[in-house]
């Protein structure tokens, strides 16, 4: 899967807002070149929620374990939710998985190196082994984000 394949897939879901920060748009420089996906039926960036998935193309401070400084490396981050996290990895988000897991291994679903305790999963350069699971996890994250949005009272949704 390429970055464009992932973006096309997620944008094929209803009411997804995709942010792709670039120089001059007011976004922090560290985010330039990355992609952020929100559930947003009104097309406005939600102010009270995080994206349900992201694609990052570089190391962030304190988040170097995936080694995204390699040529062509990128990581899909997915807020899978507790149930999908357990199904994918066999343990709860706040439990330690195997200490032998390489967060930078390509085409491998792993607990997010920083946000695992919040039920985020990560895949560096998804390929043949993980492309289907990556799509399933993205659909799940989208459904969770949509469900959260729909549970909010109308008055709250209008002011987001």
CSV table of N, CA and C in Angstrom, one decimal:
chain,number,residue,atom,x,y,z
A,1,UNK,N,0.8,-1.2,0.0
A,1,UNK,CA,0.0,0.0,0.0
A,1,UNK,C,0.9,1.2,0.0
A,2,UNK,N,0.5,2.2,-0.8
A,2,UNK,CA,1.2,3.5,-0.8
A,2,UNK,C,0.4,4.4,0.1
A,3,UNK,N,1.0,5.6,0.3
A,3,UNK,CA,0.3,6.6,1.1
A,3,UNK,C,-0.9,7.0,0.3
A,4,UNK,N,-0.8,7.2,-1.0
A,4,UNK,CA,-2.0,7.5,-1.8
A,4,UNK,C,-3.1,6.5,-1.8
A,5,UNK,N,-2.7,5.2,-1.7
A,5,UNK,CA,-3.7,4.1,-1.6
A,5,UNK,C,-4.5,4.3,-0.3
A,6,UNK,N,-3.8,4.5,0.7
A,6,UNK,CA,-4.4,4.7,2.1
A,6,UNK,C,-5.4,5.9,2.1
A,7,UNK,N,-4.9,7.0,1.6
A,7,UNK,CA,-5.7,8.2,1.5
A,7,UNK,C,-6.9,8.0,0.7
A,8,UNK,N,-6.8,7.4,-0.5
A,8,UNK,CA,-7.9,7.1,-1.3
A,8,UNK,C,-8.9,6.2,-0.6
A,9,UNK,N,-8.5,5.2,0.1
A,9,UNK,CA,-9.3,4.3,0.8
A,9,UNK,C,-10.1,5.0,1.9
A,10,UNK,N,-9.4,5.8,2.7
A,10,UNK,CA,-10.1,6.5,3.8
A,10,UNK,C,-11.1,7.5,3.3
A,11,UNK,N,-10.7,8.3,2.2
A,11,UNK,CA,-11.5,9.3,1.7
A,11,UNK,C,-12.7,8.7,1.0
A,12,UNK,N,-12.7,7.4,0.7
A,12,UNK,CA,-13.9,6.7,0.2
A,12,UNK,C,-15.0,6.5,1.2
A,13,UNK,N,-14.7,6.7,2.5
A,13,UNK,CA,-15.7,6.5,3.5
A,13,UNK,C,-16.4,7.9,3.6
A,14,UNK,N,-17.7,7.8,4.0
A,14,UNK,CA,-18.5,9.0,4.1
A,14,UNK,C,-18.0,10.0,5.1
A,15,UNK,N,-18.1,11.3,4.8
A,15,UNK,CA,-17.9,12.4,5.8
A,15,UNK,C,-16.5,12.4,6.4
A,16,UNK,N,-15.5,12.0,5.7
A,16,UNK,CA,-14.1,12.1,6.2
A,16,UNK,C,-13.5,13.4,5.7
A,17,UNK,N,-12.9,14.1,6.7
A,17,UNK,CA,-12.2,15.3,6.4
A,17,UNK,C,-10.7,14.9,6.5
A,18,UNK,N,-10.0,15.2,5.4
A,18,UNK,CA,-8.6,14.9,5.3
A,18,UNK,C,-7.8,16.1,5.4
A,19,UNK,N,-6.8,16.2,6.3
A,19,UNK,CA,-5.9,17.4,6.4
A,19,UNK,C,-4.5,16.9,6.0
A,20,UNK,N,-4.0,17.7,5.1
A,20,UNK,CA,-2.6,17.4,4.6
A,20,UNK,C,-1.8,18.7,4.8
A,21,UNK,N,-1.3,19.0,6.0
A,21,UNK,CA,-0.6,20.3,6.2
A,21,UNK,C,0.6,20.5,5.3
A,22,UNK,N,0.7,21.8,4.9
A,22,UNK,CA,1.8,22.2,4.0
A,22,UNK,C,2.3,23.6,4.5
A,23,UNK,N,3.5,24.0,4.0
A,23,UNK,CA,4.0,25.3,4.4
A,23,UNK,C,3.0,26.4,4.0
A,24,UNK,N,2.8,27.3,4.9
A,24,UNK,CA,1.9,28.5,4.7
A,24,UNK,C,0.5,28.3,5.1
A,25,UNK,N,0.1,27.1,5.5
A,25,UNK,CA,-1.3,27.0,5.9
A,25,UNK,C,-1.6,27.2,7.4
A,26,UNK,N,-0.6,27.6,8.1
A,26,UNK,CA,-0.7,27.9,9.6
A,26,UNK,C,-0.5,26.7,10.4
A,27,UNK,N,-0.2,25.5,9.9
A,27,UNK,CA,0.0,24.3,10.6
A,27,UNK,C,1.5,24.3,11.1
A,28,UNK,N,1.8,23.6,12.2
A,28,UNK,CA,3.2,23.5,12.6
A,28,UNK,C,4.1,22.8,11.6
A,29,UNK,N,5.3,23.2,11.5
A,29,UNK,CA,6.2,22.7,10.5
A,29,UNK,C,6.4,21.2,10.6
A,30,UNK,N,6.4,20.7,11.8
A,30,UNK,CA,6.6,19.2,12.0
A,30,UNK,C,5.5,18.4,11.3
A,31,UNK,N,4.3,19.0,11.2
A,31,UNK,CA,3.2,18.2,10.6
A,31,UNK,C,3.2,18.2,9.0
A,32,UNK,N,4.0,19.1,8.4
A,32,UNK,CA,4.0,19.2,7.0
A,32,UNK,C,4.4,17.8,6.4
A,33,UNK,N,3.6,17.4,5.4
A,33,UNK,CA,3.8,16.1,4.7
A,33,UNK,C,3.1,15.0,5.3
A,34,UNK,N,2.5,15.2,6.5
A,34,UNK,CA,1.7,14.1,7.1
A,34,UNK,C,0.2,14.3,6.8
A,35,UNK,N,-0.6,13.3,7.2
A,35,UNK,CA,-2.0,13.3,6.8
A,35,UNK,C,-2.8,12.9,8.0
A,36,UNK,N,-4.0,13.6,8.3
A,36,UNK,CA,-4.8,13.4,9.4
A,36,UNK,C,-6.2,13.2,9.0
A,37,UNK,N,-6.9,12.2,9.5
A,37,UNK,CA,-8.3,11.9,9.1
A,37,UNK,C,-9.2,12.1,10.2
A,38,UNK,N,-10.3,12.8,10.0
A,38,UNK,CA,-11.3,13.1,11.0
A,38,UNK,C,-12.7,12.7,10.4
A,39,UNK,N,-13.6,12.3,11.3
A,39,UNK,CA,-15.0,12.1,10.9
A,39,UNK,C,-15.6,13.5,11.1
A,40,UNK,N,-16.1,14.1,10.0
A,40,UNK,CA,-16.6,15.5,10.1
A,40,UNK,C,-17.6,15.7,9.0
A,41,UNK,N,-18.9,15.4,9.3
A,41,UNK,CA,-20.0,15.6,8.3
A,41,UNK,C,-20.1,17.0,7.8
A,42,UNK,N,-19.7,18.0,8.6
A,42,UNK,CA,-19.8,19.4,8.1
A,42,UNK,C,-18.5,19.9,7.5
A,43,UNK,N,-17.5,19.1,7.4
A,43,UNK,CA,-16.3,19.5,6.7
A,43,UNK,C,-15.4,20.4,7.5
A,44,UNK,N,-15.7,20.6,8.8
A,44,UNK,CA,-14.9,21.5,9.7
A,44,UNK,C,-14.1,20.6,10.6
A,45,UNK,N,-12.8,21.1,10.8
A,45,UNK,CA,-11.9,20.3,11.7
A,45,UNK,C,-12.5,20.3,13.1
A,46,UNK,N,-12.8,19.2,13.7
A,46,UNK,CA,-13.3,19.1,15.1
A,46,UNK,C,-12.3,19.7,16.1
A,47,UNK,N,-12.8,20.4,17.0
A,47,UNK,CA,-11.9,21.0,18.0
A,47,UNK,C,-11.9,20.2,19.3
A,48,UNK,N,-12.8,19.3,19.4
A,48,UNK,CA,-12.8,18.5,20.7
A,48,UNK,C,-12.5,17.0,20.5
A,49,UNK,N,-11.9,16.7,19.4
A,49,UNK,CA,-11.5,15.3,19.2
A,49,UNK,C,-10.3,15.2,18.4
A,50,UNK,N,-9.6,14.1,18.5
A,50,UNK,CA,-8.4,13.8,17.7
A,50,UNK,C,-8.8,13.1,16.4
A,51,UNK,N,-7.9,13.0,15.4
A,51,UNK,CA,-8.2,12.3,14.2
A,51,UNK,C,-8.4,10.8,14.6
A,52,UNK,N,-9.1,10.1,13.7
A,52,UNK,CA,-9.2,8.6,14.0
A,52,UNK,C,-8.1,7.8,13.3
A,53,UNK,N,-7.3,8.5,12.5
A,53,UNK,CA,-6.1,7.9,11.9
A,53,UNK,C,-5.2,9.0,11.3
A,54,UNK,N,-4.0,8.6,11.2
A,54,UNK,CA,-3.0,9.5,10.7
A,54,UNK,C,-2.0,8.8,9.8
A,55,UNK,N,-1.3,9.5,9.0
A,55,UNK,CA,-0.1,8.9,8.3
A,55,UNK,C,1.0,9.9,8.6
A,56,UNK,N,2.1,9.4,9.1
A,56,UNK,CA,3.3,10.2,9.4
A,56,UNK,C,4.4,9.7,8.6
A,57,UNK,N,5.3,10.7,8.2
A,57,UNK,CA,6.3,10.4,7.3
A,57,UNK,C,7.7,10.7,7.8
A,58,UNK,N,7.7,11.0,9.1
A,58,UNK,CA,9.0,11.4,9.8
A,58,UNK,C,8.9,11.0,11.3
A,59,UNK,N,10.1,11.0,11.9
A,59,UNK,CA,10.1,10.8,13.4
A,59,UNK,C,9.6,12.1,14.0
A,60,UNK,N,8.9,12.0,15.1
A,60,UNK,CA,8.5,13.1,15.9
A,60,UNK,C,9.4,13.0,17.2
A,61,UNK,N,9.6,14.2,17.9
A,61,UNK,CA,10.4,14.1,19.1
A,61,UNK,C,9.7,13.1,20.1
A,62,UNK,N,10.5,12.2,20.6
A,62,UNK,CA,10.1,11.2,21.6
A,62,UNK,C,9.4,10.0,20.9
A,63,UNK,N,9.3,10.0,19.6
A,63,UNK,CA,8.7,8.9,18.8
A,63,UNK,C,9.6,8.5,17.6
A,64,UNK,N,10.7,7.9,18.0
A,64,UNK,CA,11.7,7.6,17.0
A,64,UNK,C,11.8,6.1,16.8
A,65,UNK,N,11.0,5.3,17.5
A,65,UNK,CA,11.2,3.8,17.5
A,65,UNK,C,10.8,3.2,16.1
A,66,UNK,N,10.0,3.9,15.4
A,66,UNK,CA,9.6,3.3,14.1
A,66,UNK,C,10.6,3.6,13.0
A,67,UNK,N,11.6,4.4,13.3
A,67,UNK,CA,12.7,4.7,12.4
A,67,UNK,C,12.2,5.3,11.0
A,68,UNK,N,11.4,6.3,11.1
A,68,UNK,CA,10.8,6.9,9.9
A,68,UNK,C,11.7,7.8,9.2
A,69,UNK,N,13.0,7.8,9.6
A,69,UNK,CA,14.0,8.6,9.0
A,69,UNK,C,14.6,7.8,7.8
A,70,UNK,N,14.1,6.6,7.6
A,70,UNK,CA,14.6,5.7,6.4
A,70,UNK,C,13.9,6.2,5.2
A,71,UNK,N,14.6,6.1,4.1
A,71,UNK,CA,14.0,6.5,2.8
A,71,UNK,C,12.7,5.7,2.5
A,72,UNK,N,11.6,6.4,2.2
A,72,UNK,CA,10.4,5.8,1.8
A,72,UNK,C,9.5,5.3,3.0
A,73,UNK,N,10.0,5.4,4.2
A,73,UNK,CA,9.3,4.9,5.4
A,73,UNK,C,8.2,5.9,5.8
A,74,UNK,N,7.0,5.3,6.1
A,74,UNK,CA,5.9,6.0,6.6
A,74,UNK,C,5.1,5.1,7.6
A,75,UNK,N,4.3,5.7,8.4
A,75,UNK,CA,3.6,4.9,9.4
A,75,UNK,C,2.1,5.3,9.4
A,76,UNK,N,1.2,4.3,9.3
A,76,UNK,CA,-0.2,4.5,9.5
A,76,UNK,C,-0.5,4.3,11.0
A,77,UNK,N,-1.1,5.3,11.6
A,77,UNK,CA,-1.5,5.2,13.0
A,77,UNK,C,-3.1,5.2,13.0
A,78,UNK,N,-3.6,4.2,13.8
A,78,UNK,CA,-5.0,4.0,13.7
A,78,UNK,C,-5.6,3.9,15.2
A,79,UNK,N,-6.5,4.7,15.5
A,79,UNK,CA,-7.2,4.7,16.8
A,79,UNK,C,-8.2,3.5,16.7
A,80,UNK,N,-7.8,2.3,17.0
A,80,UNK,CA,-8.6,1.1,16.7
A,80,UNK,C,-9.7,0.9,17.8
A,81,UNK,N,-9.5,1.4,19.0
A,81,UNK,CA,-10.4,1.1,20.0
A,81,UNK,C,-9.9,-0.1,20.7
A,82,UNK,N,-10.4,-0.3,22.0
A,82,UNK,CA,-9.9,-1.4,22.8
A,82,UNK,C,-10.1,-2.8,22.2
A,83,UNK,N,-11.4,-3.0,21.7
A,83,UNK,CA,-11.7,-4.4,21.2
A,83,UNK,C,-10.8,-4.7,20.0
A,84,UNK,N,-10.7,-3.8,19.0
A,84,UNK,CA,-9.9,-4.1,17.8
A,84,UNK,C,-8.5,-4.3,18.2
A,85,UNK,N,-8.0,-3.5,19.1
A,85,UNK,CA,-6.6,-3.6,19.6
A,85,UNK,C,-6.3,-5.0,20.1
A,86,UNK,N,-7.2,-5.5,21.0
A,86,UNK,CA,-7.1,-6.8,21.6
A,86,UNK,C,-7.1,-7.9,20.5
A,87,UNK,N,-8.0,-7.8,19.6
A,87,UNK,CA,-8.1,-8.7,18.5
A,87,UNK,C,-6.8,-8.7,17.7
A,88,UNK,N,-6.3,-7.6,17.4
A,88,UNK,CA,-5.1,-7.5,16.5
A,88,UNK,C,-3.8,-7.9,17.2
A,89,UNK,N,-3.7,-7.7,18.5
A,89,UNK,CA,-2.5,-7.9,19.2
A,89,UNK,C,-2.5,-9.0,20.3
A,90,UNK,N,-3.7,-9.3,20.7
A,90,UNK,CA,-3.9,-10.4,21.7
A,90,UNK,C,-3.7,-9.9,23.2
A,91,UNK,N,-3.6,-8.6,23.4
A,91,UNK,CA,-3.6,-8.1,24.7
A,91,UNK,C,-4.2,-6.7,24.8
A,92,UNK,N,-4.6,-6.3,26.0
A,92,UNK,CA,-5.3,-5.0,26.1
A,92,UNK,C,-4.3,-3.8,25.9
A,93,UNK,N,-4.8,-2.7,25.6
A,93,UNK,CA,-3.9,-1.5,25.3
A,93,UNK,C,-2.9,-1.2,26.4
A,94,UNK,N,-3.4,-1.3,27.7
A,94,UNK,CA,-2.5,-0.9,28.8
A,94,UNK,C,-1.6,-2.0,29.2
A,95,UNK,N,-1.7,-3.2,28.7
A,95,UNK,CA,-0.8,-4.3,29.0
A,95,UNK,C,0.4,-4.3,28.1
A,96,UNK,N,1.5,-4.8,28.6
A,96,UNK,CA,2.7,-4.9,27.8
A,96,UNK,C,2.6,-6.0,26.9
A,97,UNK,N,2.9,-5.8,25.6
A,97,UNK,CA,3.0,-6.9,24.7
A,97,UNK,C,4.4,-7.5,24.8
A,98,UNK,N,4.8,-8.2,23.8
A,98,UNK,CA,6.1,-8.7,23.7
A,98,UNK,C,7.2,-7.6,23.6
A,99,UNK,N,8.2,-7.8,24.5
A,99,UNK,CA,9.3,-6.8,24.5
A,99,UNK,C,10.1,-6.9,23.2
A,100,UNK,N,9.9,-8.0,22.5
A,100,UNK,CA,10.7,-8.3,21.3
A,100,UNK,C,10.1,-7.6,20.0
A,101,UNK,N,9.0,-6.9,20.1
A,101,UNK,CA,8.4,-6.3,19.0
A,101,UNK,C,9.2,-5.1,18.5
A,102,UNK,N,9.5,-5.1,17.2
A,102,UNK,CA,10.2,-4.0,16.5
A,102,UNK,C,9.2,-3.0,16.0
A,103,UNK,N,9.1,-1.9,16.6
A,103,UNK,CA,8.1,-0.9,16.1
A,103,UNK,C,8.4,-0.4,14.7
A,104,UNK,N,9.6,-0.6,14.2
A,104,UNK,CA,9.9,-0.1,12.9
A,104,UNK,C,9.9,-1.2,11.8
A,105,UNK,N,9.4,-2.4,12.2
A,105,UNK,CA,9.3,-3.5,11.2
A,105,UNK,C,8.3,-3.2,10.2
A,106,UNK,N,8.6,-3.2,8.9
A,106,UNK,CA,7.6,-2.9,7.9
A,106,UNK,C,6.5,-4.0,7.8
A,107,UNK,N,5.4,-3.6,7.4
A,107,UNK,CA,4.3,-4.6,7.1
A,107,UNK,C,3.9,-5.4,8.3
A,108,UNK,N,3.9,-4.8,9.5
A,108,UNK,CA,3.6,-5.5,10.8
A,108,UNK,C,2.7,-4.6,11.6
A,109,UNK,N,1.6,-5.1,12.1
A,109,UNK,CA,0.7,-4.3,13.0
A,109,UNK,C,1.3,-4.4,14.4
A,110,UNK,N,1.6,-3.2,15.0
A,110,UNK,CA,2.1,-3.2,16.3
A,110,UNK,C,1.4,-2.2,17.2
A,111,UNK,N,1.5,-2.2,18.5
A,111,UNK,CA,1.0,-1.2,19.3
A,111,UNK,C,1.8,0.1,19.0
A,112,UNK,N,1.1,1.2,19.0
A,112,UNK,CA,1.7,2.5,18.7
A,112,UNK,C,2.8,2.7,19.7
A,113,UNK,N,4.0,3.1,19.2
A,113,UNK,CA,5.1,3.3,20.2
A,113,UNK,C,4.9,4.3,21.3
A,114,UNK,N,4.0,5.2,21.1
A,114,UNK,CA,3.7,6.2,22.1
A,114,UNK,C,2.3,6.2,22.7
A,115,UNK,N,1.3,5.9,21.8
A,115,UNK,CA,-0.1,6.0,22.2
A,115,UNK,C,-0.8,4.6,22.3
A,116,UNK,N,-0.1,3.6,22.5
A,116,UNK,CA,-0.7,2.2,22.7
A,116,UNK,C,-1.7,2.2,23.8
A,117,UNK,N,-1.4,2.8,24.9
A,117,UNK,CA,-2.3,2.8,26.1
A,117,UNK,C,-3.7,3.4,25.8
A,118,UNK,N,-3.7,4.2,24.7
A,118,UNK,CA,-5.0,4.8,24.3
A,118,UNK,C,-5.6,4.0,23.1
A,119,UNK,N,-5.2,2.8,22.9
A,119,UNK,CA,-5.7,1.9,21.9
A,119,UNK,C,-5.4,2.3,20.5
A,120,UNK,N,-4.2,2.9,20.3
A,120,UNK,CA,-3.7,3.2,18.9
A,120,UNK,C,-2.8,2.0,18.5
A,121,UNK,N,-3.0,1.7,17.2
A,121,UNK,CA,-2.1,0.7,16.5
A,121,UNK,C,-1.3,1.4,15.5
A,122,UNK,N,-0.3,0.8,15.0
A,122,UNK,CA,0.6,1.4,14.0
A,122,UNK,C,1.1,0.3,13.0
A,123,UNK,N,1.3,0.7,11.7
A,123,UNK,CA,1.8,-0.1,10.7
A,123,UNK,C,2.8,0.7,9.9
A,124,UNK,N,4.0,0.3,9.9
A,124,UNK,CA,5.0,1.0,9.0
A,124,UNK,C,5.0,0.3,7.7
A,125,UNK,N,4.8,1.1,6.6
A,125,UNK,CA,4.8,0.6,5.3
A,125,UNK,C,3.9,-0.6,5.1
A,126,UNK,N,2.6,-0.5,5.3
A,126,UNK,CA,1.7,-1.7,5.1
A,126,UNK,C,2.0,-2.3,3.7
A,127,UNK,N,2.0,-3.6,3.7
A,127,UNK,CA,2.2,-4.4,2.5
A,127,UNK,C,1.3,-5.6,2.4
A,128,UNK,N,1.8,-6.6,1.7
A,128,UNK,CA,0.9,-7.7,1.4
A,128,UNK,C,0.4,-8.4,2.7
A,129,UNK,N,1.2,-8.5,3.7
A,129,UNK,CA,0.7,-9.2,5.0
A,129,UNK,C,-0.3,-8.4,5.7
A,130,UNK,N,-0.3,-7.1,5.6
A,130,UNK,CA,-1.1,-6.2,6.5
A,130,UNK,C,-2.1,-5.3,5.8
A,131,UNK,N,-2.1,-5.3,4.5
A,131,UNK,CA,-3.0,-4.4,3.7
A,131,UNK,C,-4.5,-4.6,4.1
A,132,UNK,N,-4.9,-5.8,4.1
A,132,UNK,CA,-6.3,-6.1,4.4
A,132,UNK,C,-6.7,-5.7,5.8
A,133,UNK,N,-5.8,-6.1,6.8
A,133,UNK,CA,-6.0,-5.8,8.2
A,133,UNK,C,-6.0,-4.3,8.4
A,134,UNK,N,-5.1,-3.6,7.7
A,134,UNK,CA,-5.0,-2.2,7.8
A,134,UNK,C,-6.3,-1.5,7.4
A,135,UNK,N,-6.9,-2.0,6.3
A,135,UNK,CA,-8.2,-1.5,5.8
A,135,UNK,C,-9.3,-1.7,6.8
A,136,UNK,N,-9.3,-3.0,7.4
A,136,UNK,CA,-10.3,-3.3,8.4
A,136,UNK,C,-10.2,-2.4,9.6
A,137,UNK,N,-8.9,-2.2,10.1
A,137,UNK,CA,-8.7,-1.4,11.2
A,137,UNK,C,-9.1,0.1,11.0
A,138,UNK,N,-8.8,0.6,9.8
A,138,UNK,CA,-9.2,1.9,9.4
A,138,UNK,C,-10.8,2.0,9.4
A,139,UNK,N,-11.4,1.0,8.8
A,139,UNK,CA,-12.9,1.0,8.9
A,139,UNK,C,-13.4,1.0,10.3
A,140,UNK,N,-12.8,0.3,11.2
A,140,UNK,CA,-13.2,0.2,12.6
A,140,UNK,C,-13.0,1.6,13.2
A,141,UNK,N,-11.9,2.2,13.0
A,141,UNK,CA,-11.6,3.5,13.6
A,141,UNK,C,-12.6,4.5,13.1
A,142,UNK,N,-12.9,4.5,11.9
A,142,UNK,CA,-13.9,5.4,11.3
A,142,UNK,C,-15.2,5.2,11.9
A,143,UNK,N,-15.6,3.9,12.1
A,143,UNK,CA,-16.9,3.6,12.7
A,143,UNK,C,-17.0,4.1,14.1
A,144,UNK,N,-15.9,3.9,14.9
A,144,UNK,CA,-15.8,4.4,16.3
A,144,UNK,C,-16.0,5.9,16.3
A,145,UNK,N,-15.2,6.6,15.4
A,145,UNK,CA,-15.3,8.1,15.4
A,145,UNK,C,-16.7,8.6,15.0
A,146,UNK,N,-17.3,7.9,14.0
A,146,UNK,CA,-18.6,8.3,13.6
A,146,UNK,C,-19.6,8.0,14.8
A,147,UNK,N,-19.5,6.9,15.4
A,147,UNK,CA,-20.4,6.6,16.6
A,147,UNK,C,-20.3,7.7,17.7
A,148,UNK,N,-19.0,8.1,18.0
A,148,UNK,CA,-18.8,9.1,19.0
A,148,UNK,C,-19.5,10.4,18.6
A,149,UNK,N,-19.3,10.8,17.3
A,149,UNK,CA,-20.0,12.0,16.8
A,149,UNK,C,-21.5,11.9,16.9
A,150,UNK,N,-22.0,10.8,16.5
A,150,UNK,CA,-23.5,10.7,16.5
A,150,UNK,C,-24.1,10.6,17.9
A,151,UNK,N,-23.3,10.3,18.9
A,151,UNK,CA,-23.8,10.2,20.3
A,151,UNK,C,-23.9,11.6,20.9
A,152,UNK,N,-23.1,12.6,20.3
A,152,UNK,CA,-23.1,13.9,20.9
A,152,UNK,C,-24.5,14.6,20.6
A,153,UNK,N,-24.9,15.4,21.6
A,153,UNK,CA,-26.2,16.1,21.3
A,153,UNK,C,-26.0,17.1,20.2
A,154,UNK,N,-27.1,17.4,19.5
A,154,UNK,CA,-27.0,18.3,18.3
A,154,UNK,C,-26.3,19.7,18.7
A,155,UNK,N,-26.6,20.2,19.8
A,155,UNK,CA,-26.1,21.5,20.2
A,155,UNK,C,-24.6,21.4,20.3
A,156,UNK,N,-24.1,20.3,20.8
A,156,UNK,CA,-22.6,20.2,21.0
A,156,UNK,C,-22.0,20.0,19.6
A,157,UNK,N,-22.6,19.2,18.7
A,157,UNK,CA,-22.1,19.0,17.3
A,157,UNK,C,-22.0,20.3,16.6
A,158,UNK,N,-23.0,21.2,16.7
A,158,UNK,CA,-22.9,22.5,16.0
A,158,UNK,C,-21.8,23.4,16.4
A,159,UNK,N,-21.3,23.2,17.7
A,159,UNK,CA,-20.3,24.1,18.2
A,159,UNK,C,-18.9,23.5,18.1
A,160,UNK,N,-18.7,22.4,17.5
A,160,UNK,CA,-17.4,21.8,17.4
A,160,UNK,C,-16.7,22.4,16.3
